[in-house]
Amino acid sequence: DIQMTQSPSTLSASIGDTVSISCRASQNLNRWLAWYQQKPGKAPKLLIHETSTLESGVPSRFSGSGSGTEFTLTISSLQPDDFATYYCQQYNSYITFGQGTRLEIK
Amino acid sequence: QVQMQESGPGLVKPSQTLSLTCSVAGGSIKRGDSFWNWIRQAPGKGLEWIGNIYHSGTTYYNPSLKGRITISLDTSKNDFSLEVKSVTAADTAVYFCARGRMNFFDSWGLGSLVTVSS
């Protein structure tokens, strides 16, 4: 199984800040990594796939980078709607998710 | 994008079988570029992929759950289903169905809470 480890588990930030969330894989993923945003009581929403491809309709302040085993989601100029939990997901071998990063208002 | 909706009992007794159906609207379940997935989320926890099915009927299951899981397709109804056998309290979760595009998920149902309790 490929294990996915996100850090930090919780991140406190203010409106307008730029934040980064890290996702580390136990094996090489090539570029087969996606990022999701989930709000309480809702289904996750796809933000990025194939490491850095922004899904249609997702604001350009979201960006993804990385390769191999190290990946990053960056959110620039945080907006009130961005405070949520974020998950990475690998799809190189079967499918596994990171444990999530909760982004909260400072 | 397609619209997806889970349905099924909200309460299942331990050792019994959990059954859910996902109805798909706005697109055919027979499309060749999609996998049809089940994902669950225990209360306050992260996401766990359960398995998926391709329009041909080919299935892939999470190895940690294999042996208890069956996913099937009904093309006449444009839906797909999940069965989890021999459930325990650890199977209590919100169950989501989702469309997979190259095995990331671009459309999700609202989720269905299933509680395992006597």
PDB file of C-alpha atoms in Angstrom:
ATOM      1  CA  ASP A   1       0.000   0.000   0.000  1.00  0.00           C
ATOM      2  CA  ILE A   2       1.122   3.564  -0.652  1.00  0.00           C
ATOM      3  CA  GLN A   3       0.926   5.632   2.514  1.00  0.00           C
ATOM      4  CA  MET A   4       0.189   9.350   2.283  1.00  0.00           C
ATOM      5  CA  THR A   5       1.273  11.752   5.019  1.00  0.00           C
ATOM      6  CA  GLN A   6       0.050  15.336   5.107  1.00  0.00           C
ATOM      7  CA  SER A   7       1.524  18.136   7.158  1.00  0.00           C
ATOM      8  CA  PRO A   8       0.602  20.049   9.096  1.00  0.00           C
ATOM      9  CA  SER A   9      -2.549  18.458  10.506  1.00  0.00           C
ATOM     10  CA  THR A  10      -3.894  21.889  11.393  1.00  0.00           C
ATOM     11  CA  LEU A  11      -2.920  25.243   9.947  1.00  0.00           C
ATOM     12  CA  SER A  12      -3.979  28.649  11.291  1.00  0.00           C
ATOM     13  CA  ALA A  13      -3.923  31.587   8.908  1.00  0.00           C
ATOM     14  CA  SER A  14      -5.499  34.962   8.223  1.00  0.00           C
ATOM     15  CA  ILE A  15      -7.436  36.341   5.270  1.00  0.00           C
ATOM     16  CA  GLY A  16      -4.964  37.385   2.596  1.00  0.00           C
ATOM     17  CA  ASP A  17      -2.190  35.015   3.720  1.00  0.00           C
ATOM     18  CA  THR A  18      -0.460  32.507   1.448  1.00  0.00           C
ATOM     19  CA  VAL A  19      -0.297  28.987   2.867  1.00  0.00           C
ATOM     20  CA  SER A  20       1.190  25.664   1.798  1.00  0.00           C
ATOM     21  CA  ILE A  21       0.164  22.115   2.664  1.00  0.00           C
ATOM     22  CA  SER A  22       2.599  19.260   2.184  1.00  0.00           C
ATOM     23  CA  CYS A  23       1.823  15.714   1.114  1.00  0.00           C
ATOM     24  CA  ARG A  24       4.454  12.981   1.211  1.00  0.00           C
ATOM     25  CA  ALA A  25       4.050   9.553  -0.358  1.00  0.00           C
ATOM     26  CA  SER A  26       5.763   6.342   0.716  1.00  0.00           C
ATOM     27  CA  GLN A  27       6.511   5.509  -2.929  1.00  0.00           C
ATOM     28  CA  ASN A  28       7.054   7.358  -6.184  1.00  0.00           C
ATOM     29  CA  LEU A  29       3.717   8.625  -7.538  1.00  0.00           C
ATOM     30  CA  ASN A  30       5.092  10.065 -10.762  1.00  0.00           C
ATOM     31  CA  ARG A  31       2.547  12.896 -11.018  1.00  0.00           C
ATOM     32  CA  TRP A  32      -0.597  10.973 -10.088  1.00  0.00           C
ATOM     33  CA  LEU A  33      -1.752  13.130  -7.214  1.00  0.00           C
ATOM     34  CA  ALA A  34      -4.961  15.091  -6.620  1.00  0.00           C
ATOM     35  CA  TRP A  35      -6.102  17.623  -4.025  1.00  0.00           C
ATOM     36  CA  TYR A  36      -9.603  18.088  -2.571  1.00  0.00           C
ATOM     37  CA  GLN A  37     -11.319  20.636  -0.349  1.00  0.00           C
ATOM     38  CA  GLN A  38     -13.998  19.469   2.080  1.00  0.00           C
ATOM     39  CA  LYS A  39     -16.316  21.573   4.203  1.00  0.00           C
ATOM     40  CA  PRO A  40     -18.269  20.162   7.173  1.00  0.00           C
ATOM     41  CA  GLY A  41     -21.212  18.018   6.134  1.00  0.00           C
ATOM     42  CA  LYS A  42     -20.312  18.227   2.456  1.00  0.00           C
ATOM     43  CA  ALA A  43     -18.694  16.008  -0.104  1.00  0.00           C
ATOM     44  CA  PRO A  44     -15.094  16.743  -1.072  1.00  0.00           C
ATOM     45  CA  LYS A  45     -14.526  19.015  -4.059  1.00  0.00           C
ATOM     46  CA  LEU A  46     -11.790  18.322  -6.598  1.00  0.00           C
ATOM     47  CA  LEU A  47      -9.296  21.177  -6.822  1.00  0.00           C
ATOM     48  CA  ILE A  48      -6.260  19.813  -8.653  1.00  0.00           C
ATOM     49  CA  HIS A  49      -5.322  16.601 -10.454  1.00  0.00           C
ATOM     50  CA  GLU A  50      -2.097  15.287 -11.968  1.00  0.00           C
ATOM     51  CA  THR A  51      -0.137  17.307  -9.388  1.00  0.00           C
ATOM     52  CA  SER A  52      -0.749  20.749 -10.876  1.00  0.00           C
ATOM     53  CA  THR A  53      -3.736  20.745 -13.261  1.00  0.00           C
ATOM     54  CA  LEU A  54      -6.427  23.042 -11.932  1.00  0.00           C
ATOM     55  CA  GLU A  55      -9.936  21.633 -12.253  1.00  0.00           C
ATOM     56  CA  SER A  56     -12.352  23.762 -14.260  1.00  0.00           C
ATOM     57  CA  GLY A  57     -13.967  26.492 -12.153  1.00  0.00           C
ATOM     58  CA  VAL A  58     -11.394  26.382  -9.357  1.00  0.00           C
ATOM     59  CA  PRO A  59      -9.872  29.808  -8.577  1.00  0.00           C
ATOM     60  CA  SER A  60      -6.333  30.395  -9.768  1.00  0.00           C
ATOM     61  CA  ARG A  61      -5.174  31.187  -6.209  1.00  0.00           C
ATOM     62  CA  PHE A  62      -4.985  27.389  -5.780  1.00  0.00           C
ATOM     63  CA  SER A  63      -1.876  25.756  -7.195  1.00  0.00           C
ATOM     64  CA  GLY A  64      -0.129  22.428  -6.918  1.00  0.00           C
ATOM     65  CA  SER A  65       3.454  21.356  -7.371  1.00  0.00           C
ATOM     66  CA  GLY A  66       5.824  18.482  -6.757  1.00  0.00           C
ATOM     67  CA  SER A  67       6.923  15.155  -8.160  1.00  0.00           C
ATOM     68  CA  GLY A  68       8.015  11.742  -7.021  1.00  0.00           C
ATOM     69  CA  THR A  69       7.112  11.551  -3.354  1.00  0.00           C
ATOM     70  CA  GLU A  70       6.829  15.215  -2.316  1.00  0.00           C
ATOM     71  CA  PHE A  71       3.879  17.405  -3.240  1.00  0.00           C
ATOM     72  CA  THR A  72       2.523  20.785  -2.179  1.00  0.00           C
ATOM     73  CA  LEU A  73      -0.800  22.593  -2.355  1.00  0.00           C
ATOM     74  CA  THR A  74      -0.442  26.368  -2.172  1.00  0.00           C
ATOM     75  CA  ILE A  75      -3.317  28.767  -1.604  1.00  0.00           C
ATOM     76  CA  SER A  76      -2.509  32.406  -2.287  1.00  0.00           C
ATOM     77  CA  SER A  77      -4.385  35.369  -0.849  1.00  0.00           C
ATOM     78  CA  LEU A  78      -6.683  33.324   1.390  1.00  0.00           C
ATOM     79  CA  GLN A  79     -10.385  34.079   1.120  1.00  0.00           C
ATOM     80  CA  PRO A  80     -13.060  33.357   3.764  1.00  0.00           C
ATOM     81  CA  ASP A  81     -14.403  30.505   1.635  1.00  0.00           C
ATOM     82  CA  ASP A  82     -11.028  28.710   1.718  1.00  0.00           C
ATOM     83  CA  PHE A  83     -11.191  27.700   5.383  1.00  0.00           C
ATOM     84  CA  ALA A  84     -11.864  23.978   5.171  1.00  0.00           C
ATOM     85  CA  THR A  85     -10.116  20.622   5.332  1.00  0.00           C
ATOM     86  CA  TYR A  86      -7.814  19.627   2.476  1.00  0.00           C
ATOM     87  CA  TYR A  87      -6.918  16.095   1.387  1.00  0.00           C
ATOM     88  CA  CYS A  88      -4.329  14.788  -1.016  1.00  0.00           C
ATOM     89  CA  GLN A  89      -5.011  11.546  -2.895  1.00  0.00           C
ATOM     90  CA  GLN A  90      -2.655   9.309  -4.842  1.00  0.00           C
ATOM     91  CA  TYR A  91      -3.832   7.293  -7.815  1.00  0.00           C
ATOM     92  CA  ASN A  92      -0.562   5.775  -8.967  1.00  0.00           C
ATOM     93  CA  SER A  93      -1.338   2.406  -7.358  1.00  0.00           C
ATOM     94  CA  TYR A  94      -4.847   1.773  -6.147  1.00  0.00           C
ATOM     95  CA  ILE A  95      -6.123   4.852  -4.313  1.00  0.00           C
ATOM     96  CA  THR A  96      -5.224   6.287  -0.931  1.00  0.00           C
ATOM     97  CA  PHE A  97      -5.839   9.623   0.762  1.00  0.00           C
ATOM     98  CA  GLY A  98      -3.804  11.673   3.168  1.00  0.00           C
ATOM     99  CA  GLN A  99      -5.217  12.136   6.644  1.00  0.00           C
ATOM    100  CA  GLY A 100      -6.268  15.721   5.937  1.00  0.00           C
ATOM    101  CA  THR A 101      -5.157  19.227   6.879  1.00  0.00           C
ATOM    102  CA  ARG A 102      -7.613  21.510   8.612  1.00  0.00           C
ATOM    103  CA  LEU A 103      -7.150  25.147   7.619  1.00  0.00           C
ATOM    104  CA  GLU A 104      -8.605  27.427  10.278  1.00  0.00           C
ATOM    105  CA  ILE A 105      -8.912  31.152  10.735  1.00  0.00           C
ATOM    106  CA  LYS A 106      -6.291  32.662  13.026  1.00  0.00           C
TER     107      LYS A 106
ATOM    108  CA  GLN B   1     -20.952  17.051 -14.714  1.00  0.00           C
ATOM    109  CA  VAL B   2     -23.113  14.190 -13.588  1.00  0.00           C
ATOM    110  CA  GLN B   3     -25.322  14.286 -10.509  1.00  0.00           C
ATOM    111  CA  MET B   4     -25.048  11.377  -8.103  1.00  0.00           C
ATOM    112  CA  GLN B   5     -27.254  10.330  -5.193  1.00  0.00           C
ATOM    113  CA  GLU B   6     -26.733   7.579  -2.653  1.00  0.00           C
ATOM    114  CA  SER B   7     -29.659   5.659  -1.182  1.00  0.00           C
ATOM    115  CA  GLY B   8     -30.056   2.841   1.304  1.00  0.00           C
ATOM    116  CA  PRO B   9     -30.750   2.021   4.949  1.00  0.00           C
ATOM    117  CA  GLY B  10     -29.259   4.337   7.528  1.00  0.00           C
ATOM    118  CA  LEU B  11     -29.022   1.628  10.188  1.00  0.00           C
ATOM    119  CA  VAL B  12     -27.566  -1.859   9.848  1.00  0.00           C
ATOM    120  CA  LYS B  13     -27.147  -4.485  12.562  1.00  0.00           C
ATOM    121  CA  PRO B  14     -23.719  -5.938  13.320  1.00  0.00           C
ATOM    122  CA  SER B  15     -22.816  -9.027  11.252  1.00  0.00           C
ATOM    123  CA  GLN B  16     -25.391  -8.128   8.592  1.00  0.00           C
ATOM    124  CA  THR B  17     -24.818  -6.774   5.073  1.00  0.00           C
ATOM    125  CA  LEU B  18     -24.753  -3.074   4.270  1.00  0.00           C
ATOM    126  CA  SER B  19     -26.270  -2.248   0.873  1.00  0.00           C
ATOM    127  CA  LEU B  20     -26.231   1.109  -0.909  1.00  0.00           C
ATOM    128  CA  THR B  21     -27.136   2.263  -4.402  1.00  0.00           C
ATOM    129  CA  CYS B  22     -25.850   5.277  -6.291  1.00  0.00           C
ATOM    130  CA  SER B  23     -28.146   6.767  -8.926  1.00  0.00           C
ATOM    131  CA  VAL B  24     -26.403   8.654 -11.710  1.00  0.00           C
ATOM    132  CA  ALA B  25     -28.109  11.435 -13.670  1.00  0.00           C
ATOM    133  CA  GLY B  26     -26.876  13.633 -16.478  1.00  0.00           C
ATOM    134  CA  GLY B  27     -24.583  11.068 -18.022  1.00  0.00           C
ATOM    135  CA  SER B  28     -24.424   7.423 -18.917  1.00  0.00           C
ATOM    136  CA  ILE B  29     -22.792   4.964 -16.598  1.00  0.00           C
ATOM    137  CA  LYS B  30     -21.628   3.183 -19.734  1.00  0.00           C
ATOM    138  CA  ARG B  31     -19.221   5.958 -20.727  1.00  0.00           C
ATOM    139  CA  GLY B  32     -15.786   4.550 -21.270  1.00  0.00           C
ATOM    140  CA  ASP B  33     -13.766   7.300 -19.594  1.00  0.00           C
ATOM    141  CA  SER B  34     -15.257   6.866 -16.124  1.00  0.00           C
ATOM    142  CA  PHE B  35     -14.884   4.600 -13.125  1.00  0.00           C
ATOM    143  CA  TRP B  36     -17.689   4.469 -10.566  1.00  0.00           C
ATOM    144  CA  ASN B  37     -16.459   4.586  -7.002  1.00  0.00           C
ATOM    145  CA  TRP B  38     -17.420   4.159  -3.374  1.00  0.00           C
ATOM    146  CA  ILE B  39     -15.560   6.132  -0.708  1.00  0.00           C
ATOM    147  CA  ARG B  40     -16.345   6.348   2.977  1.00  0.00           C
ATOM    148  CA  GLN B  41     -15.581   8.638   5.881  1.00  0.00           C
ATOM    149  CA  ALA B  42     -15.955   7.520   9.482  1.00  0.00           C
ATOM    150  CA  PRO B  43     -17.235  10.235  11.840  1.00  0.00           C
ATOM    151  CA  GLY B  44     -14.535  12.852  12.381  1.00  0.00           C
ATOM    152  CA  LYS B  45     -12.037  10.882  10.277  1.00  0.00           C
ATOM    153  CA  GLY B  46     -10.468  11.014   6.828  1.00  0.00           C
ATOM    154  CA  LEU B  47     -11.469   9.512   3.505  1.00  0.00           C
ATOM    155  CA  GLU B  48     -11.112   5.833   2.646  1.00  0.00           C
ATOM    156  CA  TRP B  49     -11.490   4.516  -0.886  1.00  0.00           C
ATOM    157  CA  ILE B  50     -13.572   1.314  -0.927  1.00  0.00           C
ATOM    158  CA  GLY B  51     -13.475   0.304  -4.571  1.00  0.00           C
ATOM    159  CA  ASN B  52     -14.704   0.973  -8.066  1.00  0.00           C
ATOM    160  CA  ILE B  53     -16.261  -0.550 -11.139  1.00  0.00           C
ATOM    161  CA  TYR B  54     -15.761   0.132 -14.813  1.00  0.00           C
ATOM    162  CA  HIS B  55     -18.563   0.069 -17.371  1.00  0.00           C
ATOM    163  CA  SER B  56     -17.382  -3.383 -18.471  1.00  0.00           C
ATOM    164  CA  GLY B  57     -18.008  -4.709 -14.975  1.00  0.00           C
ATOM    165  CA  THR B  58     -14.338  -4.910 -14.028  1.00  0.00           C
ATOM    166  CA  THR B  59     -13.889  -4.119 -10.346  1.00  0.00           C
ATOM    167  CA  TYR B  60     -11.019  -2.970  -8.157  1.00  0.00           C
ATOM    168  CA  TYR B  61     -11.245  -3.135  -4.392  1.00  0.00           C
ATOM    169  CA  ASN B  62      -9.241  -1.687  -1.529  1.00  0.00           C
ATOM    170  CA  PRO B  63      -7.019  -4.607  -0.437  1.00  0.00           C
ATOM    171  CA  SER B  64      -7.768  -3.863   3.215  1.00  0.00           C
ATOM    172  CA  LEU B  65     -11.494  -4.471   2.583  1.00  0.00           C
ATOM    173  CA  LYS B  66     -11.306  -7.133  -0.092  1.00  0.00           C
ATOM    174  CA  GLY B  67     -13.359 -10.208   0.717  1.00  0.00           C
ATOM    175  CA  ARG B  68     -16.201  -8.207   2.264  1.00  0.00           C
ATOM    176  CA  ILE B  69     -16.930  -5.850  -0.624  1.00  0.00           C
ATOM    177  CA  THR B  70     -18.968  -6.285  -3.766  1.00  0.00           C
ATOM    178  CA  ILE B  71     -19.613  -3.485  -6.251  1.00  0.00           C
ATOM    179  CA  SER B  72     -22.016  -4.052  -9.117  1.00  0.00           C
ATOM    180  CA  LEU B  73     -23.455  -2.102 -12.018  1.00  0.00           C
ATOM    181  CA  ASP B  74     -27.015  -1.862 -13.399  1.00  0.00           C
ATOM    182  CA  THR B  75     -26.798  -0.190 -16.780  1.00  0.00           C
ATOM    183  CA  SER B  76     -30.565  -0.445 -17.318  1.00  0.00           C
ATOM    184  CA  LYS B  77     -31.124   1.784 -14.285  1.00  0.00           C
ATOM    185  CA  ASN B  78     -27.941   3.833 -14.729  1.00  0.00           C
ATOM    186  CA  ASP B  79     -26.846   3.072 -11.201  1.00  0.00           C
ATOM    187  CA  PHE B  80     -24.275   1.060  -9.268  1.00  0.00           C
ATOM    188  CA  SER B  81     -24.320  -0.580  -5.888  1.00  0.00           C
ATOM    189  CA  LEU B  82     -22.165  -1.474  -2.891  1.00  0.00           C
ATOM    190  CA  GLU B  83     -22.444  -4.390  -0.521  1.00  0.00           C
ATOM    191  CA  VAL B  84     -20.336  -4.713   2.622  1.00  0.00           C
ATOM    192  CA  LYS B  85     -20.686  -8.055   4.383  1.00  0.00           C
ATOM    193  CA  SER B  86     -20.313  -8.879   8.049  1.00  0.00           C
ATOM    194  CA  VAL B  87     -20.351  -5.275   9.206  1.00  0.00           C
ATOM    195  CA  THR B  88     -19.094  -4.064  12.562  1.00  0.00           C
ATOM    196  CA  ALA B  89     -19.170  -0.697  14.305  1.00  0.00           C
ATOM    197  CA  ALA B  90     -15.972   0.149  12.428  1.00  0.00           C
ATOM    198  CA  ASP B  91     -18.034   0.277   9.227  1.00  0.00           C
ATOM    199  CA  THR B  92     -20.097   3.174  10.570  1.00  0.00           C
ATOM    200  CA  ALA B  93     -19.421   6.046   8.176  1.00  0.00           C
ATOM    201  CA  VAL B  94     -20.745   8.445   5.598  1.00  0.00           C
ATOM    202  CA  TYR B  95     -20.621   6.572   2.311  1.00  0.00           C
ATOM    203  CA  PHE B  96     -20.043   8.620  -0.831  1.00  0.00           C
ATOM    204  CA  CYS B  97     -20.361   7.539  -4.418  1.00  0.00           C
ATOM    205  CA  ALA B  98     -18.143   9.375  -6.883  1.00  0.00           C
ATOM    206  CA  ARG B  99     -17.233   9.379 -10.540  1.00  0.00           C
ATOM    207  CA  GLY B 100     -13.610   8.634 -11.245  1.00  0.00           C
ATOM    208  CA  ARG B 101     -11.818  10.196 -14.151  1.00  0.00           C
ATOM    209  CA  MET B 102      -8.408   8.559 -14.400  1.00  0.00           C
ATOM    210  CA  ASN B 103      -8.984   7.597 -10.760  1.00  0.00           C
ATOM    211  CA  PHE B 104      -9.400  11.053  -9.314  1.00  0.00           C
ATOM    212  CA  PHE B 105     -12.939  12.069  -8.411  1.00  0.00           C
ATOM    213  CA  ASP B 106     -14.697  14.940 -10.148  1.00  0.00           C
ATOM    214  CA  SER B 107     -18.337  14.349  -9.185  1.00  0.00           C
ATOM    215  CA  TRP B 108     -19.604  13.220  -5.799  1.00  0.00           C
ATOM    216  CA  GLY B 109     -22.906  12.320  -4.219  1.00  0.00           C
ATOM    217  CA  LEU B 110     -24.045  14.102  -1.091  1.00  0.00           C
ATOM    218  CA  GLY B 111     -23.172  11.131   1.075  1.00  0.00           C
ATOM    219  CA  SER B 112     -25.256   8.662   3.067  1.00  0.00           C
ATOM    220  CA  LEU B 113     -24.668   8.045   6.767  1.00  0.00           C
ATOM    221  CA  VAL B 114     -24.776   4.374   7.685  1.00  0.00           C
ATOM    222  CA  THR B 115     -24.673   3.442  11.349  1.00  0.00           C
ATOM    223  CA  VAL B 116     -23.899  -0.098  12.447  1.00  0.00           C
ATOM    224  CA  SER B 117     -25.654  -0.783  15.718  1.00  0.00           C
ATOM    225  CA  SER B 118     -27.945  -3.319  17.297  1.00  0.00           C
TER     226      SER B 118
END
